[in-house]
mmCIF file of C-alpha atoms and ligand atoms in Angstrom:
data_model
loop_
_atom_site.group_PDB
_atom_site.id
_atom_site.type_symbol
_atom_site.label_atom_id
_atom_site.label_comp_id
_atom_site.label_asym_id
_atom_site.label_seq_id
_atom_site.Cartn_x
_atom_site.Cartn_y
_atom_site.Cartn_z
ATOM 1 C CA MET A 1 0.005 -0.064 -0.012
ATOM 2 C CA THR A 2 1.355 3.417 -0.897
ATOM 3 C CA ASP A 3 1.063 6.320 1.467
ATOM 4 C CA PRO A 4 -1.462 9.219 0.766
ATOM 5 C CA PRO A 5 0.146 12.599 -0.231
ATOM 6 C CA THR A 6 1.139 14.731 2.649
ATOM 7 C CA GLU A 7 1.908 18.400 2.351
ATOM 8 C CA ALA A 8 2.908 21.555 4.177
ATOM 9 C CA SER A 9 4.125 25.048 3.394
ATOM 10 C CA ALA A 10 6.324 27.391 5.105
ATOM 11 C CA ARG A 11 7.428 31.089 5.070
ATOM 12 C CA ALA A 12 10.876 32.316 5.894
ATOM 13 C CA CYS A 13 12.517 35.676 5.860
ATOM 14 C CA ALA A 14 16.132 36.317 4.661
ATOM 15 C CA ASN A 15 18.771 37.501 7.104
ATOM 16 C CA ILE A 16 21.650 39.846 6.729
ATOM 17 C CA ALA A 17 24.965 38.881 8.607
ATOM 18 C CA LEU A 18 26.257 41.639 10.961
ATOM 19 C CA ALA A 19 29.154 39.350 11.825
ATOM 20 C CA LYS A 20 30.097 37.480 8.601
ATOM 21 C CA TYR A 21 30.288 33.698 7.961
ATOM 22 C CA TRP A 22 33.103 32.889 5.524
ATOM 23 C CA GLY A 23 34.638 29.564 5.494
ATOM 24 C CA LYS A 24 33.934 25.875 6.543
ATOM 25 C CA ALA A 25 35.426 23.629 9.289
ATOM 26 C CA ASP A 26 33.777 20.673 7.687
ATOM 27 C CA VAL A 27 32.824 20.952 3.966
ATOM 28 C CA LYS A 28 30.950 17.723 3.731
ATOM 29 C CA ARG A 29 28.628 18.557 6.588
ATOM 30 C CA ASN A 30 28.646 22.207 5.914
ATOM 31 C CA VAL A 31 29.993 23.445 9.298
ATOM 32 C CA PRO A 32 31.145 27.045 9.594
ATOM 33 C CA ALA A 33 34.611 27.773 10.781
ATOM 34 C CA VAL A 34 33.769 30.996 12.314
ATOM 35 C CA PRO A 35 30.812 32.345 14.488
ATOM 36 C CA SER A 36 28.256 34.658 12.623
ATOM 37 C CA ILE A 37 25.573 36.785 13.847
ATOM 38 C CA SER A 38 22.576 38.056 11.798
ATOM 39 C CA LEU A 39 19.413 40.069 11.736
ATOM 40 C CA THR A 40 16.345 38.527 10.274
ATOM 41 C CA LEU A 41 14.552 40.998 7.786
ATOM 42 C CA ASP A 42 10.885 41.436 7.363
ATOM 43 C CA GLN A 43 10.477 42.081 3.557
ATOM 44 C CA LEU A 44 12.488 39.512 1.886
ATOM 45 C CA VAL A 45 10.306 36.407 2.151
ATOM 46 C CA THR A 46 10.441 32.880 0.583
ATOM 47 C CA GLU A 47 7.345 30.753 0.559
ATOM 48 C CA THR A 48 7.717 27.157 -0.210
ATOM 49 C CA ARG A 49 5.289 24.209 -0.523
ATOM 50 C CA VAL A 50 6.340 20.477 -0.320
ATOM 51 C CA ARG A 51 4.027 17.580 -1.243
ATOM 52 C CA PHE A 52 5.290 14.047 -0.783
ATOM 53 C CA ASP A 53 3.387 11.895 -3.351
ATOM 54 C CA ALA A 54 3.879 8.328 -4.096
ATOM 55 C CA SER A 55 2.527 8.778 -7.671
ATOM 56 C CA LEU A 56 5.531 11.075 -8.686
ATOM 57 C CA PRO A 57 8.180 9.269 -10.656
ATOM 58 C CA SER A 58 10.896 11.620 -9.435
ATOM 59 C CA ASP A 59 11.258 14.813 -7.355
ATOM 60 C CA VAL A 60 10.106 17.908 -9.072
ATOM 61 C CA VAL A 61 11.484 21.283 -8.106
ATOM 62 C CA ARG A 62 10.052 24.666 -9.300
ATOM 63 C CA LEU A 63 11.412 28.129 -8.209
ATOM 64 C CA ASP A 64 9.497 31.199 -9.048
ATOM 65 C CA GLY A 65 7.221 29.331 -11.397
ATOM 66 C CA ARG A 66 10.084 27.807 -13.574
ATOM 67 C CA ARG A 67 11.878 24.427 -13.541
ATOM 68 C CA ALA A 68 14.909 24.589 -11.248
ATOM 69 C CA SER A 69 18.350 24.167 -12.876
ATOM 70 C CA ALA A 70 20.198 20.836 -12.302
ATOM 71 C CA ALA A 71 22.464 22.443 -9.836
ATOM 72 C CA GLU A 72 19.529 24.054 -7.973
ATOM 73 C CA ALA A 73 17.465 20.864 -7.844
ATOM 74 C CA GLU A 74 20.422 18.887 -6.582
ATOM 75 C CA ARG A 75 20.690 21.067 -3.467
ATOM 76 C CA VAL A 76 16.883 20.652 -2.938
ATOM 77 C CA VAL A 77 17.085 16.951 -3.408
ATOM 78 C CA THR A 78 19.702 16.519 -0.847
ATOM 79 C CA MET A 79 17.557 18.303 1.707
ATOM 80 C CA LEU A 80 14.609 16.083 0.761
ATOM 81 C CA ASP A 81 16.803 12.922 1.123
ATOM 82 C CA ARG A 82 17.885 14.058 4.573
ATOM 83 C CA VAL A 83 14.072 14.554 5.524
ATOM 84 C CA ARG A 84 13.242 11.034 4.040
ATOM 85 C CA ARG A 85 16.104 9.432 5.961
ATOM 86 C CA GLU A 86 14.657 10.942 9.313
ATOM 87 C CA SER A 87 10.974 10.110 8.652
ATOM 88 C CA ARG A 88 8.917 7.115 7.364
ATOM 89 C CA VAL A 89 8.395 8.895 4.023
ATOM 90 C CA ARG A 90 9.843 7.176 0.914
ATOM 91 C CA SER A 91 7.787 9.115 -1.886
ATOM 92 C CA ASN A 92 9.109 11.708 -4.233
ATOM 93 C CA ALA A 93 8.178 15.242 -3.535
ATOM 94 C CA HIS A 94 6.949 18.201 -5.428
ATOM 95 C CA VAL A 95 8.508 21.490 -4.276
ATOM 96 C CA SER A 96 7.365 24.841 -5.312
ATOM 97 C CA SER A 97 9.128 27.844 -4.020
ATOM 98 C CA HIS A 98 8.513 31.618 -4.482
ATOM 99 C CA ASN A 99 10.498 34.592 -3.467
ATOM 100 C CA HIS A 100 8.641 37.680 -2.482
ATOM 101 C CA PHE A 101 11.558 40.141 -2.771
ATOM 102 C CA PRO A 102 11.092 43.770 -3.684
ATOM 103 C CA THR A 103 12.950 43.058 -6.715
ATOM 104 C CA ALA A 104 14.002 39.516 -8.127
ATOM 105 C CA ALA A 105 17.450 40.810 -9.155
ATOM 106 C CA GLY A 106 20.546 40.800 -7.184
ATOM 107 C CA LEU A 107 19.833 39.518 -3.609
ATOM 108 C CA ALA A 108 20.787 36.004 -2.613
ATOM 109 C CA SER A 109 17.751 33.895 -1.411
ATOM 110 C CA SER A 110 19.515 30.807 -0.163
ATOM 111 C CA ALA A 111 18.989 31.674 3.498
ATOM 112 C CA SER A 112 15.190 32.166 3.496
ATOM 113 C CA GLY A 113 14.892 29.456 0.641
ATOM 114 C CA PHE A 114 16.536 26.682 2.688
ATOM 115 C CA ALA A 115 14.970 27.795 5.927
ATOM 116 C CA ALA A 116 11.503 27.630 4.275
ATOM 117 C CA LEU A 117 12.286 24.224 2.553
ATOM 118 C CA ALA A 118 13.538 22.581 5.815
ATOM 119 C CA ALA A 119 10.447 23.706 7.602
ATOM 120 C CA ALA A 120 7.955 22.745 4.826
ATOM 121 C CA ALA A 121 9.728 19.421 3.963
ATOM 122 C CA SER A 122 9.936 18.240 7.644
ATOM 123 C CA ALA A 123 6.307 19.145 8.416
ATOM 124 C CA ALA A 124 5.114 17.511 5.233
ATOM 125 C CA ALA A 125 6.999 14.372 6.341
ATOM 126 C CA GLY A 126 5.224 14.401 9.675
ATOM 127 C CA LEU A 127 8.517 15.300 11.465
ATOM 128 C CA ARG A 128 7.726 17.468 14.534
ATOM 129 C CA PHE A 129 11.169 19.215 14.781
ATOM 130 C CA ASN A 130 11.749 21.923 17.316
ATOM 131 C CA ALA A 131 13.405 25.195 16.005
ATOM 132 C CA ARG A 132 16.871 23.821 16.947
ATOM 133 C CA ARG A 133 16.568 20.646 14.907
ATOM 134 C CA LEU A 134 15.084 22.733 12.039
ATOM 135 C CA SER A 135 18.092 24.959 12.272
ATOM 136 C CA ALA A 136 20.525 22.201 12.092
ATOM 137 C CA LEU A 137 18.710 20.662 9.022
ATOM 138 C CA ALA A 138 18.711 24.174 7.264
ATOM 139 C CA ARG A 139 22.392 24.613 8.185
ATOM 140 C CA ALA A 140 23.360 21.383 6.405
ATOM 141 C CA SER A 141 22.172 22.826 3.196
ATOM 142 C CA SER A 142 23.285 26.538 3.645
ATOM 143 C CA ALA A 143 24.722 27.713 6.824
ATOM 144 C CA SER A 144 23.094 31.168 6.568
ATOM 145 C CA ALA A 145 19.750 29.468 6.410
ATOM 146 C CA ALA A 146 20.185 28.050 9.983
ATOM 147 C CA ARG A 147 19.863 31.724 11.240
ATOM 148 C CA SER A 148 16.602 32.379 9.261
ATOM 149 C CA VAL A 149 14.796 29.840 11.394
ATOM 150 C CA TYR A 150 14.560 32.543 14.187
ATOM 151 C CA GLY A 151 13.462 36.051 14.085
ATOM 152 C CA GLY A 152 15.396 39.082 15.056
ATOM 153 C CA PHE A 153 19.000 38.863 16.200
ATOM 154 C CA VAL A 154 20.484 35.318 15.883
ATOM 155 C CA GLU A 155 23.976 33.750 16.155
ATOM 156 C CA LEU A 156 25.327 30.668 14.613
ATOM 157 C CA PRO A 157 28.491 29.424 16.501
ATOM 158 C CA ALA A 158 31.508 28.211 14.752
ATOM 159 C CA GLY A 159 31.512 24.319 14.623
ATOM 160 C CA SER A 160 34.236 21.729 14.316
ATOM 161 C CA ARG A 161 34.648 18.687 11.924
ATOM 162 C CA GLY A 162 31.795 16.166 12.272
ATOM 163 C CA ASP A 163 29.405 18.642 14.092
ATOM 164 C CA ALA A 164 26.230 17.286 12.594
ATOM 165 C CA GLU A 165 23.987 18.968 15.137
ATOM 166 C CA LEU A 166 25.288 22.666 15.030
ATOM 167 C CA ALA A 167 22.423 25.077 14.933
ATOM 168 C CA ALA A 168 21.764 28.742 15.260
ATOM 169 C CA ARG A 169 20.197 30.324 18.504
ATOM 170 C CA PRO A 170 18.345 33.511 19.174
ATOM 171 C CA ILE A 171 20.072 36.437 20.752
ATOM 172 C CA ALA A 172 17.240 38.802 21.033
ATOM 173 C CA PRO A 173 13.756 39.049 19.424
ATOM 174 C CA SER A 174 12.978 41.577 16.687
ATOM 175 C CA GLU A 175 11.231 43.848 19.157
ATOM 176 C CA HIS A 176 14.380 44.191 21.194
ATOM 177 C CA TRP A 177 15.858 46.885 19.018
ATOM 178 C CA ASN A 178 14.034 48.597 16.250
ATOM 179 C CA VAL A 179 16.796 49.401 13.848
ATOM 180 C CA ARG A 180 16.597 49.716 10.072
ATOM 181 C CA LEU A 181 18.600 48.223 7.164
ATOM 182 C CA VAL A 182 18.633 50.276 4.142
ATOM 183 C CA VAL A 183 19.256 48.039 1.143
ATOM 184 C CA ALA A 184 21.041 49.640 -1.905
ATOM 185 C CA LEU A 185 20.898 47.664 -5.042
ATOM 186 C CA THR A 186 23.879 48.433 -7.312
ATOM 187 C CA GLU A 187 24.463 48.054 -10.975
ATOM 188 C CA THR A 188 25.962 44.388 -11.130
ATOM 189 C CA GLY A 189 29.111 43.434 -13.126
ATOM 190 C CA LYS A 190 29.856 40.108 -14.408
ATOM 191 C CA LYS A 191 28.348 36.980 -13.047
ATOM 192 C CA LYS A 192 29.440 36.542 -9.434
ATOM 193 C CA VAL A 193 31.158 33.567 -7.649
ATOM 194 C CA GLY A 194 28.625 31.964 -5.338
ATOM 195 C CA SER A 195 29.482 32.122 -1.636
ATOM 196 C CA THR A 196 29.916 28.272 -1.353
ATOM 197 C CA GLU A 197 32.646 28.241 -3.993
ATOM 198 C CA GLY A 198 34.029 31.510 -2.925
ATOM 199 C CA MET A 199 34.561 30.589 0.678
ATOM 200 C CA GLU A 200 36.214 27.298 -0.492
ATOM 201 C CA ARG A 201 38.670 29.189 -2.769
ATOM 202 C CA SER A 202 39.491 31.441 0.096
ATOM 203 C CA ARG A 203 40.220 28.614 2.446
ATOM 204 C CA LYS A 204 42.457 26.989 0.065
ATOM 205 C CA THR A 205 44.263 29.967 -1.417
ATOM 206 C CA SER A 206 44.107 33.221 0.528
ATOM 207 C CA PRO A 207 47.126 33.937 2.507
ATOM 208 C CA TYR A 208 44.801 35.960 4.869
ATOM 209 C CA TYR A 209 42.394 33.098 5.527
ATOM 210 C CA GLN A 210 44.050 31.943 8.768
ATOM 211 C CA ALA A 211 44.166 35.707 10.058
ATOM 212 C CA TRP A 212 40.267 35.940 9.277
ATOM 213 C CA LEU A 213 39.773 32.732 11.379
ATOM 214 C CA ASP A 214 41.713 34.094 14.048
ATOM 215 C CA GLN A 215 40.028 37.540 14.218
ATOM 216 C CA ALA A 216 36.363 36.721 13.207
ATOM 217 C CA PRO A 217 35.228 35.504 16.836
ATOM 218 C CA ARG A 218 36.444 38.756 18.457
ATOM 219 C CA TRP A 219 34.231 40.765 16.054
ATOM 220 C CA ALA A 220 31.301 38.501 16.638
ATOM 221 C CA ARG A 221 31.786 38.778 20.560
ATOM 222 C CA LYS A 222 31.675 42.650 20.161
ATOM 223 C CA ILE A 223 28.681 42.608 17.977
ATOM 224 C CA LYS A 224 26.688 40.340 20.357
ATOM 225 C CA ARG A 225 27.521 42.568 23.241
ATOM 226 C CA ALA A 226 26.531 45.658 21.228
ATOM 227 C CA ILE A 227 23.241 44.016 20.300
ATOM 228 C CA LYS A 228 22.470 43.430 24.026
ATOM 229 C CA ASP A 229 23.481 47.033 24.913
ATOM 230 C CA ARG A 230 21.718 48.474 21.730
ATOM 231 C CA ASP A 231 25.015 50.383 20.908
ATOM 232 C CA LEU A 232 24.867 51.153 17.301
ATOM 233 C CA ASP A 233 28.305 52.796 17.138
ATOM 234 C CA VAL A 234 30.181 49.726 18.569
ATOM 235 C CA LEU A 235 28.003 47.387 16.617
ATOM 236 C CA GLY A 236 28.470 49.202 13.466
ATOM 237 C CA ALA A 237 32.324 49.720 13.614
ATOM 238 C CA ALA A 238 32.783 45.917 14.340
ATOM 239 C CA MET A 239 30.206 45.009 11.556
ATOM 240 C CA GLU A 240 32.227 47.091 9.013
ATOM 241 C CA GLN A 241 35.445 45.372 10.067
ATOM 242 C CA SER A 242 33.928 41.946 9.834
ATOM 243 C CA THR A 243 32.598 42.639 6.256
ATOM 244 C CA LEU A 244 35.919 44.275 5.115
ATOM 245 C CA ALA A 245 37.965 41.334 6.400
ATOM 246 C CA PHE A 246 35.854 38.734 4.705
ATOM 247 C CA HIS A 247 36.058 40.601 1.506
ATOM 248 C CA CYS A 248 39.843 40.853 2.052
ATOM 249 C CA CYS A 249 40.063 37.051 2.133
ATOM 250 C CA ALA A 250 37.888 36.855 -1.158
ATOM 251 C CA ILE A 251 39.977 39.453 -2.982
ATOM 252 C CA THR A 252 43.303 37.742 -1.945
ATOM 253 C CA SER A 253 42.036 34.361 -3.176
ATOM 254 C CA ASP A 254 43.558 32.806 -6.237
ATOM 255 C CA PRO A 255 42.045 33.473 -8.648
ATOM 256 C CA PRO A 256 40.737 36.640 -6.897
ATOM 257 C CA ILE A 257 37.164 37.137 -6.124
ATOM 258 C CA LEU A 258 36.272 40.924 -6.141
ATOM 259 C CA TYR A 259 32.500 41.221 -5.445
ATOM 260 C CA TRP A 260 32.296 45.006 -5.669
ATOM 261 C CA ALA A 261 31.309 47.372 -8.332
ATOM 262 C CA PRO A 262 32.112 51.023 -8.667
ATOM 263 C CA ALA A 263 28.695 51.759 -7.114
ATOM 264 C CA THR A 264 29.641 49.691 -4.043
ATOM 265 C CA LEU A 265 32.508 52.105 -3.213
ATOM 266 C CA ALA A 266 30.223 55.091 -4.116
ATOM 267 C CA ALA A 267 27.718 53.884 -1.666
ATOM 268 C CA LEU A 268 30.425 53.388 0.830
ATOM 269 C CA ALA A 269 31.485 56.817 0.528
ATOM 270 C CA THR A 270 27.929 58.075 0.931
ATOM 271 C CA VAL A 271 27.779 56.187 4.276
ATOM 272 C CA ARG A 272 31.091 57.692 5.347
ATOM 273 C CA GLY A 273 29.868 61.141 4.474
ATOM 274 C CA LEU A 274 26.639 60.734 6.576
ATOM 275 C CA ARG A 275 28.777 59.540 9.441
ATOM 276 C CA GLU A 276 31.019 62.682 9.209
ATOM 277 C CA ARG A 277 27.814 64.710 9.576
ATOM 278 C CA GLY A 278 27.143 62.842 12.874
ATOM 279 C CA LEU A 279 24.939 59.888 11.792
ATOM 280 C CA SER A 280 25.391 56.569 13.136
ATOM 281 C CA VAL A 281 25.319 54.686 9.861
ATOM 282 C CA TRP A 282 27.191 51.555 8.974
ATOM 283 C CA ALA A 283 27.625 49.298 5.919
ATOM 284 C CA THR A 284 27.965 45.726 5.157
ATOM 285 C CA MET A 285 28.249 43.640 1.934
ATOM 286 C CA ASP A 286 27.839 40.024 1.041
ATOM 287 C CA ALA A 287 28.871 37.918 -1.951
ATOM 288 C CA GLY A 288 27.722 40.613 -4.413
ATOM 289 C CA PRO A 289 28.189 44.375 -5.049
ATOM 290 C CA HIS A 290 24.935 45.573 -3.045
ATOM 291 C CA VAL A 291 25.367 47.614 0.144
ATOM 292 C CA LYS A 292 23.192 47.289 3.112
ATOM 293 C CA VAL A 293 23.277 50.076 5.684
ATOM 294 C CA LEU A 294 22.227 49.721 9.252
ATOM 295 C CA CYS A 295 20.869 52.807 11.063
ATOM 296 C CA GLU A 296 18.483 54.081 13.721
ATOM 297 C CA ILE A 297 14.831 54.328 12.714
ATOM 298 C CA GLY A 298 14.859 57.983 12.705
ATOM 299 C CA ASP A 299 17.656 58.234 10.186
ATOM 300 C CA ALA A 300 16.298 55.745 7.692
ATOM 301 C CA THR A 301 14.729 58.130 5.401
ATOM 302 C CA ARG A 302 17.717 60.513 5.277
ATOM 303 C CA VAL A 303 19.965 57.476 4.634
ATOM 304 C CA ARG A 304 17.802 56.168 1.899
ATOM 305 C CA GLN A 305 17.590 59.375 0.177
ATOM 306 C CA ALA A 306 21.319 59.766 0.125
ATOM 307 C CA LEU A 307 21.754 56.324 -1.326
ATOM 308 C CA ASP A 308 19.152 57.042 -3.942
ATOM 309 C CA ARG A 309 21.379 60.003 -5.138
ATOM 310 C CA THR A 310 24.437 57.934 -5.208
ATOM 311 C CA ARG A 311 25.777 57.114 -8.625
ATOM 312 C CA GLY A 312 25.287 53.470 -9.824
ATOM 313 C CA VAL A 313 22.607 52.720 -7.093
ATOM 314 C CA THR A 314 19.599 51.498 -8.956
ATOM 315 C CA ARG A 315 17.093 50.866 -6.201
ATOM 316 C CA THR A 316 16.703 51.159 -2.474
ATOM 317 C CA TRP A 317 14.284 50.106 0.274
ATOM 318 C CA VAL A 318 14.122 49.891 3.966
ATOM 319 C CA ALA A 319 13.842 46.774 5.838
ATOM 320 C CA LYS A 320 12.995 46.084 9.591
ATOM 321 C CA PRO A 321 13.742 43.394 11.881
ATOM 322 C CA GLY A 322 11.505 40.308 10.958
ATOM 323 C CA PRO A 323 10.063 36.888 12.387
ATOM 324 C CA GLY A 324 11.460 33.474 12.230
ATOM 325 C CA VAL A 325 10.034 30.629 10.077
ATOM 326 C CA GLU A 326 6.244 29.889 10.111
ATOM 327 C CA VAL A 327 4.720 26.554 8.910
ATOM 328 C CA HIS A 328 1.249 26.258 7.522
ATOM 329 C CA ARG A 329 -0.114 22.671 7.129
HETATM 330 C C1 DP6 B 1 28.788 36.310 2.518
HETATM 331 O O1 DP6 B 1 25.153 30.451 3.750
HETATM 332 O O2 DP6 B 1 25.254 31.099 1.331
HETATM 333 O O3 DP6 B 1 26.505 35.990 2.906
HETATM 334 O O4 DP6 B 1 26.693 27.612 3.674
HETATM 335 O O5 DP6 B 1 27.901 27.482 1.497
HETATM 336 O O6 DP6 B 1 25.352 27.730 1.525
HETATM 337 P P1 DP6 B 1 26.612 28.031 2.243
HETATM 338 O O7 DP6 B 1 27.079 29.620 2.209
HETATM 339 P P2 DP6 B 1 26.021 30.633 2.576
HETATM 340 O O8 DP6 B 1 27.080 31.940 2.831
HETATM 341 C C2 DP6 B 1 26.770 33.158 3.201
HETATM 342 C C3 DP6 B 1 27.917 34.129 3.046
HETATM 343 C C4 DP6 B 1 27.578 35.497 3.365
HETATM 344 C C5 DP6 B 1 27.907 35.911 4.850
HETATM 345 C C6 DP6 B 1 26.842 35.400 5.770
HETATM 346 O O9 DP6 B 1 25.619 35.516 5.420
HETATM 347 O O10 DP6 B 1 27.271 35.229 7.012
#
């Protein structure tokens, strides 16, 4: 007898790393080598529906209404296989995922995507995972996704080889500190190197990789303390050091990975200019040229206007602290 179809959907928000994750202690298990700290954002949402259905001849993966590429489907199927191993479900699955981002272009969705997939697939398989197990499941596919399981301010500790259980944990809920993150999308250059590939290249070839591993925990500790104290000056300075240090590893990899575009530097100059005029405004960049700017709620409009006037910035919007993953059966 075959099992009847079971389904569930989940909604997860993207997060932005205040203390960056770059580098793995265990590549096979996807265990980060440094601690990272993030803020979950309200507007960048992925919604994913998973249906296990014995009548399907193979897994089907659809992303934003199109068929997933082979590489995208493989990462999704790896997660489905993990869920099948932990449950009684043996059927193939139909996965359909939609990103509700203010714009489709330019922002990575793997954090919200794998958090939503972990939650929807485990619920559809009848597994009643708590947030910690869900976070560990998401982390195995994409470490930043472990953080999107929780809302607000979140940390993912560094792990070591074989650490299959490593999970993120909440530092403070979104209500703790009503900061704003102004996202400045920039003109993009050539096709970027994905973060998984980029951090492996840095580990293997950057002469500054070990220095990054040595220093990253210090910035993470400072940032965690500053979140608790709601001290934006301390948080912002450490956040900028963390982002510049990880980009330093990327730039000094062989071949080099330079994620920045001219507009990235222009936006950084805008941020510095605002700071010189007395605002507590701080920038961070991920594996791409876009600049995300952390500021107080009362400064968000002024920051956004300044970024809108910056050469090469194509679009801006203001994000707030957001919630953790939610499951709908
Ligand atoms: C620069 O979580 O995408 O955005 O674990 O290989 O999937 P994998 O990497 P991913 O890396 C994110 C890197 C970053 C910094 C961060 O979000 O901490």
